[in-house]
Short mmCIF file of C-alpha atoms in Angstrom, two decimals:
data_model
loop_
_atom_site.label_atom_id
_atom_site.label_comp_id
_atom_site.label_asym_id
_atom_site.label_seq_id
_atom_site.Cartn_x
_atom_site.Cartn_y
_atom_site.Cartn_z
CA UNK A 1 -27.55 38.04 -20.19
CA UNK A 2 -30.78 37.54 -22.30
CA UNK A 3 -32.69 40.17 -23.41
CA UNK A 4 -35.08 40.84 -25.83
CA UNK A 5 -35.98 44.65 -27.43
CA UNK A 6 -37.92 46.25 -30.11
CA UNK A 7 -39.07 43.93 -32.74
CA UNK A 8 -39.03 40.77 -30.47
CA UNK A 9 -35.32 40.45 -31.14
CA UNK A 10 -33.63 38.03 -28.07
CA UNK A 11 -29.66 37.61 -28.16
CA UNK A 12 -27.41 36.45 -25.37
CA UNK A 13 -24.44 38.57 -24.23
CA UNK A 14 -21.34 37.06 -22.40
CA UNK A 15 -17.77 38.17 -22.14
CA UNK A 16 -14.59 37.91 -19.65
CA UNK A 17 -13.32 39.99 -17.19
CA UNK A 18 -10.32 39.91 -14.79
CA UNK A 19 -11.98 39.44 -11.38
CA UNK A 20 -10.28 42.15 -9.36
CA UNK A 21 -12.16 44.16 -11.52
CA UNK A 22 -15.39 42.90 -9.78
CA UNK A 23 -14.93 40.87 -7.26
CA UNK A 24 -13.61 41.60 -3.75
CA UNK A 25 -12.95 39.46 -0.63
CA UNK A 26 -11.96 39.60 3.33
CA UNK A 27 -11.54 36.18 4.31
CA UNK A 28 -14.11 34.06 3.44
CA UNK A 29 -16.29 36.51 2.92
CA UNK A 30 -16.47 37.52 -1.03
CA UNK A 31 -18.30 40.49 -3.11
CA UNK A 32 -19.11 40.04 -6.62
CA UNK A 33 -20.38 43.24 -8.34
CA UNK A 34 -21.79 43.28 -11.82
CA UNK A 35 -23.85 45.04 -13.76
CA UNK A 36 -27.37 44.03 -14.89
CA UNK A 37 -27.76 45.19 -17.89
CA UNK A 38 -25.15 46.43 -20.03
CA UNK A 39 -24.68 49.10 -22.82
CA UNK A 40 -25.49 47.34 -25.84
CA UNK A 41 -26.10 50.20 -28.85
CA UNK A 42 -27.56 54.20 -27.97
CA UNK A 43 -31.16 54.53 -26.64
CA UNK A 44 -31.68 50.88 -26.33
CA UNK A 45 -35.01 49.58 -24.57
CA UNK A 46 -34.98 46.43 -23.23
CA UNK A 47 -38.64 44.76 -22.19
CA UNK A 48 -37.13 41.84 -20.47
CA UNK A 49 -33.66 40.96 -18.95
CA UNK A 50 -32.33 37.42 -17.28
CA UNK A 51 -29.18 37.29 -15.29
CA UNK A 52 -27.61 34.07 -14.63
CA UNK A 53 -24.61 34.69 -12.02
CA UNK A 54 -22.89 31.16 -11.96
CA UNK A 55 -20.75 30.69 -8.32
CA UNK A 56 -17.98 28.11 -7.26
CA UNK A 57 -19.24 25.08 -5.92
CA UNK A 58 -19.79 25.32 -2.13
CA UNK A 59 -20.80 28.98 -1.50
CA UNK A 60 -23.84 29.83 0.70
CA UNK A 61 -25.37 32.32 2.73
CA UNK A 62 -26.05 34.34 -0.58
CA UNK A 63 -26.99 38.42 0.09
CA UNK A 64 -27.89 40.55 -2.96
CA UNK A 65 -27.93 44.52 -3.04
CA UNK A 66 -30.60 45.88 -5.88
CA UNK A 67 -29.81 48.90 -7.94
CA UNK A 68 -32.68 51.59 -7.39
CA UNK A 69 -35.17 50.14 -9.45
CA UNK A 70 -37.64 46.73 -9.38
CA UNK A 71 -35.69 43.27 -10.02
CA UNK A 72 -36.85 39.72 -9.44
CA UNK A 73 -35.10 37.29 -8.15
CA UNK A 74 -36.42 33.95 -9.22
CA UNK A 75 -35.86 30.13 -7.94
CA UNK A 76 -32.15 29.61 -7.49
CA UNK A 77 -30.59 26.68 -10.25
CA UNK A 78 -27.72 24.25 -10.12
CA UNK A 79 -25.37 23.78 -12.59
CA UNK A 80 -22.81 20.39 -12.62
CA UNK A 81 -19.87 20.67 -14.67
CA UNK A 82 -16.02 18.75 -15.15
CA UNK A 83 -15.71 17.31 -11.33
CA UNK A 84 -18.67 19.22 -9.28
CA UNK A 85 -20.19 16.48 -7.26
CA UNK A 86 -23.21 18.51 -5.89
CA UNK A 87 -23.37 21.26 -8.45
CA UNK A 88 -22.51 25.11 -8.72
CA UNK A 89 -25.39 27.35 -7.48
CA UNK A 90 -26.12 29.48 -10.16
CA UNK A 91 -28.67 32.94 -9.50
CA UNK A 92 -31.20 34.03 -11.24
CA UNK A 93 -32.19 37.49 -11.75
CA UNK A 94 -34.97 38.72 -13.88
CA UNK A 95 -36.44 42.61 -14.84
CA UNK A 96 -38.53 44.63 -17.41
CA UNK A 97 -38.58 47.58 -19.17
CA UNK A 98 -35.03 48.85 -19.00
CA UNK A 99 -32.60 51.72 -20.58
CA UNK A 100 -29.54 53.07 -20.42
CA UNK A 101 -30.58 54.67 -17.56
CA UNK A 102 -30.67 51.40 -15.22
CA UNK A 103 -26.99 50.32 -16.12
CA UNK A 104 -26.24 50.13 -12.56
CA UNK A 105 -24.04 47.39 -10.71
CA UNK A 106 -25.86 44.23 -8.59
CA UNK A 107 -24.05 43.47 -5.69
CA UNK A 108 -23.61 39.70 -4.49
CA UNK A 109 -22.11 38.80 -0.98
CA UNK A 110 -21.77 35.10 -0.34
CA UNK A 111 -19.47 32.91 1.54
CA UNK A 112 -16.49 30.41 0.37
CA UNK A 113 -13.90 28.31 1.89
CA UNK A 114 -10.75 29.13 -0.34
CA UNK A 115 -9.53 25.41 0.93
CA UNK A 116 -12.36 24.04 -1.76
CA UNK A 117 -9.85 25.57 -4.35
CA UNK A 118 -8.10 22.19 -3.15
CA UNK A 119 -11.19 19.77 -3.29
CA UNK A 120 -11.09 19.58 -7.43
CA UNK A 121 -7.49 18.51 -8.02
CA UNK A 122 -7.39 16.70 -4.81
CA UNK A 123 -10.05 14.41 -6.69
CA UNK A 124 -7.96 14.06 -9.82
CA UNK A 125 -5.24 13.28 -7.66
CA UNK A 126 -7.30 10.27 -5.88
CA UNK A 127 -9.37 8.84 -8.70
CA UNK A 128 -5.89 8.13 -10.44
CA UNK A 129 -4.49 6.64 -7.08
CA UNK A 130 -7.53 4.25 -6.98
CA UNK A 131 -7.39 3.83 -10.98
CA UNK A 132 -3.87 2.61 -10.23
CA UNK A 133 -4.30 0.34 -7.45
CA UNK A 134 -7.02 -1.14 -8.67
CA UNK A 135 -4.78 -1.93 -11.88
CA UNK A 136 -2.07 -3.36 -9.66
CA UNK A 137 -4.93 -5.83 -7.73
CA UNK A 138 -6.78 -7.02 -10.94
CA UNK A 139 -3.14 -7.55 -12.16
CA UNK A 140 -2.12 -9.56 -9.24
CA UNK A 141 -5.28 -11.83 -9.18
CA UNK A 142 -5.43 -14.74 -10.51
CA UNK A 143 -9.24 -15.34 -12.15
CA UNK A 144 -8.09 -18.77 -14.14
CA UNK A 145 -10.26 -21.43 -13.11
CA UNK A 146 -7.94 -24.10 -13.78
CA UNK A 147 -5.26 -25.47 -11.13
CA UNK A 148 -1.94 -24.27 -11.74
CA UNK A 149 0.26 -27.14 -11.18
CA UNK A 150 3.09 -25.63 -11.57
CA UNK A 151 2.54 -23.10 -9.05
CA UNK A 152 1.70 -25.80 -6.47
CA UNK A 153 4.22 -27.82 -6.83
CA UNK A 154 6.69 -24.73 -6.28
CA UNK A 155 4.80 -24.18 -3.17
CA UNK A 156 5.08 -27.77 -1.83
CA UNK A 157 8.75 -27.75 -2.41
CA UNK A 158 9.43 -24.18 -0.52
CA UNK A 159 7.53 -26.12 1.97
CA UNK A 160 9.67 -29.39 2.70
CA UNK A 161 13.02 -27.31 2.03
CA UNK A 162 11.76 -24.97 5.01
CA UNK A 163 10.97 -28.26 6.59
CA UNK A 164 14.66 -29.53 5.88
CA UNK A 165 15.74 -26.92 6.98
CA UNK A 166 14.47 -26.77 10.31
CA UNK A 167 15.74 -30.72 10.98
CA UNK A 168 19.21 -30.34 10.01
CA UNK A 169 19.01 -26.83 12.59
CA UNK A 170 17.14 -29.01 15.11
CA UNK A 171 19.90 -31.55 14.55
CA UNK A 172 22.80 -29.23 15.72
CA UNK A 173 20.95 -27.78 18.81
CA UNK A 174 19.72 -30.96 19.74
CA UNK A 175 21.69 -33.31 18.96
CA UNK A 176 25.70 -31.90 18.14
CA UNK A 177 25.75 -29.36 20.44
CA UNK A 178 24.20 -31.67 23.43
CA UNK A 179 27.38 -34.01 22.20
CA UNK A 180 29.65 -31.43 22.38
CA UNK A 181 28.41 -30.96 26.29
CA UNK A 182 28.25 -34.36 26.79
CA UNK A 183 32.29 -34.62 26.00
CA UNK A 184 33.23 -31.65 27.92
CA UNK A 185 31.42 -33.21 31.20
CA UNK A 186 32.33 -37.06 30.86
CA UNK A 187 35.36 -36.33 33.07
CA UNK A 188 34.10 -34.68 35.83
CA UNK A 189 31.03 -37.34 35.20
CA UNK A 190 31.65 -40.54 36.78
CA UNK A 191 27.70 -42.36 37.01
CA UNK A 192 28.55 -44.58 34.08
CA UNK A 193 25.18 -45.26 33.90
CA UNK A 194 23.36 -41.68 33.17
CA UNK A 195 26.31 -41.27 31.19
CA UNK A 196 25.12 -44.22 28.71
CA UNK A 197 21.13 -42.86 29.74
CA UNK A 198 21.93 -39.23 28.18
CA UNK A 199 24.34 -41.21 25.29
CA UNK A 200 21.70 -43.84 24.49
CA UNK A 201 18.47 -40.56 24.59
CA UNK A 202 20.61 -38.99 22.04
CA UNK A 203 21.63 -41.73 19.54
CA UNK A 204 17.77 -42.75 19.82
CA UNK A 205 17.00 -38.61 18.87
CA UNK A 206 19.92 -38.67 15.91
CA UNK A 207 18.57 -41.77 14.13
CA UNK A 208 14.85 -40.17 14.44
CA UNK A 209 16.22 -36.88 13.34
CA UNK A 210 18.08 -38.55 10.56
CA UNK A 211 15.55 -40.73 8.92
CA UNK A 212 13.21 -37.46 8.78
CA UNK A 213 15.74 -35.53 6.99
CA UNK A 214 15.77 -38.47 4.38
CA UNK A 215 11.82 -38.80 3.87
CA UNK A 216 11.87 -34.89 3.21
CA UNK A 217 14.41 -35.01 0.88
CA UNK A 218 13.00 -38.02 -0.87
CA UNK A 219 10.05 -36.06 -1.44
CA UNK A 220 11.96 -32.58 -2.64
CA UNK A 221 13.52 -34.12 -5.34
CA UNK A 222 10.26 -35.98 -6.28
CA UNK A 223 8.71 -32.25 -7.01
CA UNK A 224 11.64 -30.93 -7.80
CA UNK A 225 14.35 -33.17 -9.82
CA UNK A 226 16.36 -29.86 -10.45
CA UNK A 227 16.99 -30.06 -6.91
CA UNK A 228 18.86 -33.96 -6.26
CA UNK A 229 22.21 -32.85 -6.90
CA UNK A 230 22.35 -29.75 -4.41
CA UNK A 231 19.77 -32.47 -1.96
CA UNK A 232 22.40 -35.17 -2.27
CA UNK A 233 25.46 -32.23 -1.45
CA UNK A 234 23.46 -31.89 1.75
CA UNK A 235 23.52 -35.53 2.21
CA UNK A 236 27.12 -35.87 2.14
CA UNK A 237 27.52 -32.99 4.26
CA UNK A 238 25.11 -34.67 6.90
CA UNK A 239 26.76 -37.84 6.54
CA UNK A 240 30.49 -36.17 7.34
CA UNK A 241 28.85 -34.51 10.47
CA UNK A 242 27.64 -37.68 11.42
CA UNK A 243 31.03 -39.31 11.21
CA UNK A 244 32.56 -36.59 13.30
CA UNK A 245 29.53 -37.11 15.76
CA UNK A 246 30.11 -40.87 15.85
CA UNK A 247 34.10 -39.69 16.92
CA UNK A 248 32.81 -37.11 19.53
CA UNK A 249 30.71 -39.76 21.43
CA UNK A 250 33.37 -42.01 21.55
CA UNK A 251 36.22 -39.82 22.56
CA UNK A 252 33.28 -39.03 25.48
CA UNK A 253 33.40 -43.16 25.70
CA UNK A 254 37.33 -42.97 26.63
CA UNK A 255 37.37 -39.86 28.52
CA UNK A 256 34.23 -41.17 31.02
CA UNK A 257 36.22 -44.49 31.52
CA UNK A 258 39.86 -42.99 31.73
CA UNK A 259 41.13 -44.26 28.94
CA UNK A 260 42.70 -41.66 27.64
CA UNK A 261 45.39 -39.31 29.55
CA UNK A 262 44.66 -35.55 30.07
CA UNK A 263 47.06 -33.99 27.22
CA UNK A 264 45.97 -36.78 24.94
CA UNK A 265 42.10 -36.19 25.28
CA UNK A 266 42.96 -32.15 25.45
CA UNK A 267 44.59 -32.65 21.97
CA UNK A 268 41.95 -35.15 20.57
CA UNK A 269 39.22 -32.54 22.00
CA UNK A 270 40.34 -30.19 19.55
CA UNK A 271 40.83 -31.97 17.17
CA UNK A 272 37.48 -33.22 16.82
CA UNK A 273 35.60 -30.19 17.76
CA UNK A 274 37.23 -28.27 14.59
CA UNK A 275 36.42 -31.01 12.64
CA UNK A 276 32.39 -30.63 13.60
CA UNK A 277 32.80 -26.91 13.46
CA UNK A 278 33.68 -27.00 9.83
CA UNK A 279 31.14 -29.74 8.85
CA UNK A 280 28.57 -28.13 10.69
CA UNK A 281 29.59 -24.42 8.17
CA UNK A 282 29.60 -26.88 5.36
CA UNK A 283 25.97 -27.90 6.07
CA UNK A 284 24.91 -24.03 6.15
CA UNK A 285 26.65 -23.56 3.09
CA UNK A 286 24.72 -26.86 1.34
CA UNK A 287 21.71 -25.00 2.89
CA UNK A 288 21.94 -21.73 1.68
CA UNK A 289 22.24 -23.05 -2.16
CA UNK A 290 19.23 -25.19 -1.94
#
């Protein structure tokens, strides 16, 4: 409140209340009731008062019921504080020539959403979530202008070892396992000549397979010299399934020209199959290390 009394004094009075005492509510609907002027010391006169009522931020439709006598309501104000984005409306009453007489309560009806109680620590909430991710992009980026070398040359070598990787799988789906098929029918197949077609396809596929298996790995431990003694592991593990491949096509050899009795290629059969089983595990194991 500002008012001013006999000998041009002006002084400001403010104080805090519990609301209940003053302000009522159904819904969104509230009632604020407070008095315009009050008692300040016996027989006061007061030639002019102001009353600044300061609402949350967000309430409209704004009714005001007068006490019995002749106050002005002037040009509403806005007031920004800690997190308002478009300000608290604040209202502004003004009369003259008062006593004790005109203590008497103004009443205020306006509307508010209780769900803007939310709205101010919902926005605390998100400016630290976007604080934080923004910390965790800038942290992430990478603003040097200079080529990391290092960096690149790990990414060229996770390259060619998923490249390695894919031959030596290629190698087994196309090339051992077609072996393996091409054993199991060379007795019931007698053309001897797309026998040695389908033989000759896959030797040509092997060597082709084989030499690009090489060139990667050539060029793995050329980035990576940390890497030739687990490269050359796979090598020798290649190299033993290509011995046991070299003994599967010709056991498929014998078997296609009768050379070799039922029990005998039965037993053989077995034999060799176990033995390309395990190399074949010992290659995912050189694999999974690399």
């Amino acid at each position: 409140y500002q008012r001013r009394v006999r000998g041009n004094t002006k002084y400001y009075i403010g104080y805090n209340v519990p609301s209940y005492e003053m302000l009522g509510s159904n819904g969104n609907q509230y009632k604020l009731e407070v008095p315009f002027v009050d008692h300040s010391y016996d027989n006061m006169v007061v030639d002019y008062a102001e009353l600044r009522v300061t609402l949350p931020e967000g309430c409209s439709d704004f009714e005001v019921a007068y006490p019995d006598y002749e106050i002005t309501r002037e040009a509403d104000d806005l007031v920004k504080t800690y997190l308002d984005t478009f300000g608290r409306p604040v209202l502004v009453f003004t009369a003259r020539n008062l006593e004790e007489s005109h203590i008497q309560n103004i009443e205020i009806y306006y509307k508010f959403n209780s769900l803007m109680l939310y709205r101010e620590p919902l926005l605390v909430v998100n400016a630290f979530l976007i604080f934080f991710v923004l910390v965790i992009i800038i942290v992430r980026l990478d603003f040097s202008i200079a080529v990391d070398e290092d960096s690149e040359a790990r990414q060229r070598v996770a390259y060619l070892v998923e490249e390695l990787f894919n031959l030596v799988n290629k190698i087994k789906n196309t090339v051992s396992d077609e072996y393996v098929e091409l054993l199991k029918g060379a007795r019931n197949n007698k053309d001897a000549k797309a026998f040695k077609a389908s033989k000759k396809e896959l030797e040509v596929l092997y060597k082709q397979l084989l030499e690009e298996c090489a060139s990667v790995s050539k060029k793995i431990v050329s980035f990576a010299p940390t890497l030739t003694d687990r490269v050359s592991e796979l090598t020798r593990r290649e190299g033993e399934r290509k011995s046991v491949i070299a003994s599967v096509a010709a056991l498929a050899d014998k078997v296609q020209a009768d050379k070799v009795s039922r029990s005998a290629y039965e037993s053989q059969e077995s034999a060799v199959l176990s033995k390309l089983y395990t190399a074949q595990s010992n290659i995912e194991d050189a694999l999974a290390v690399l």
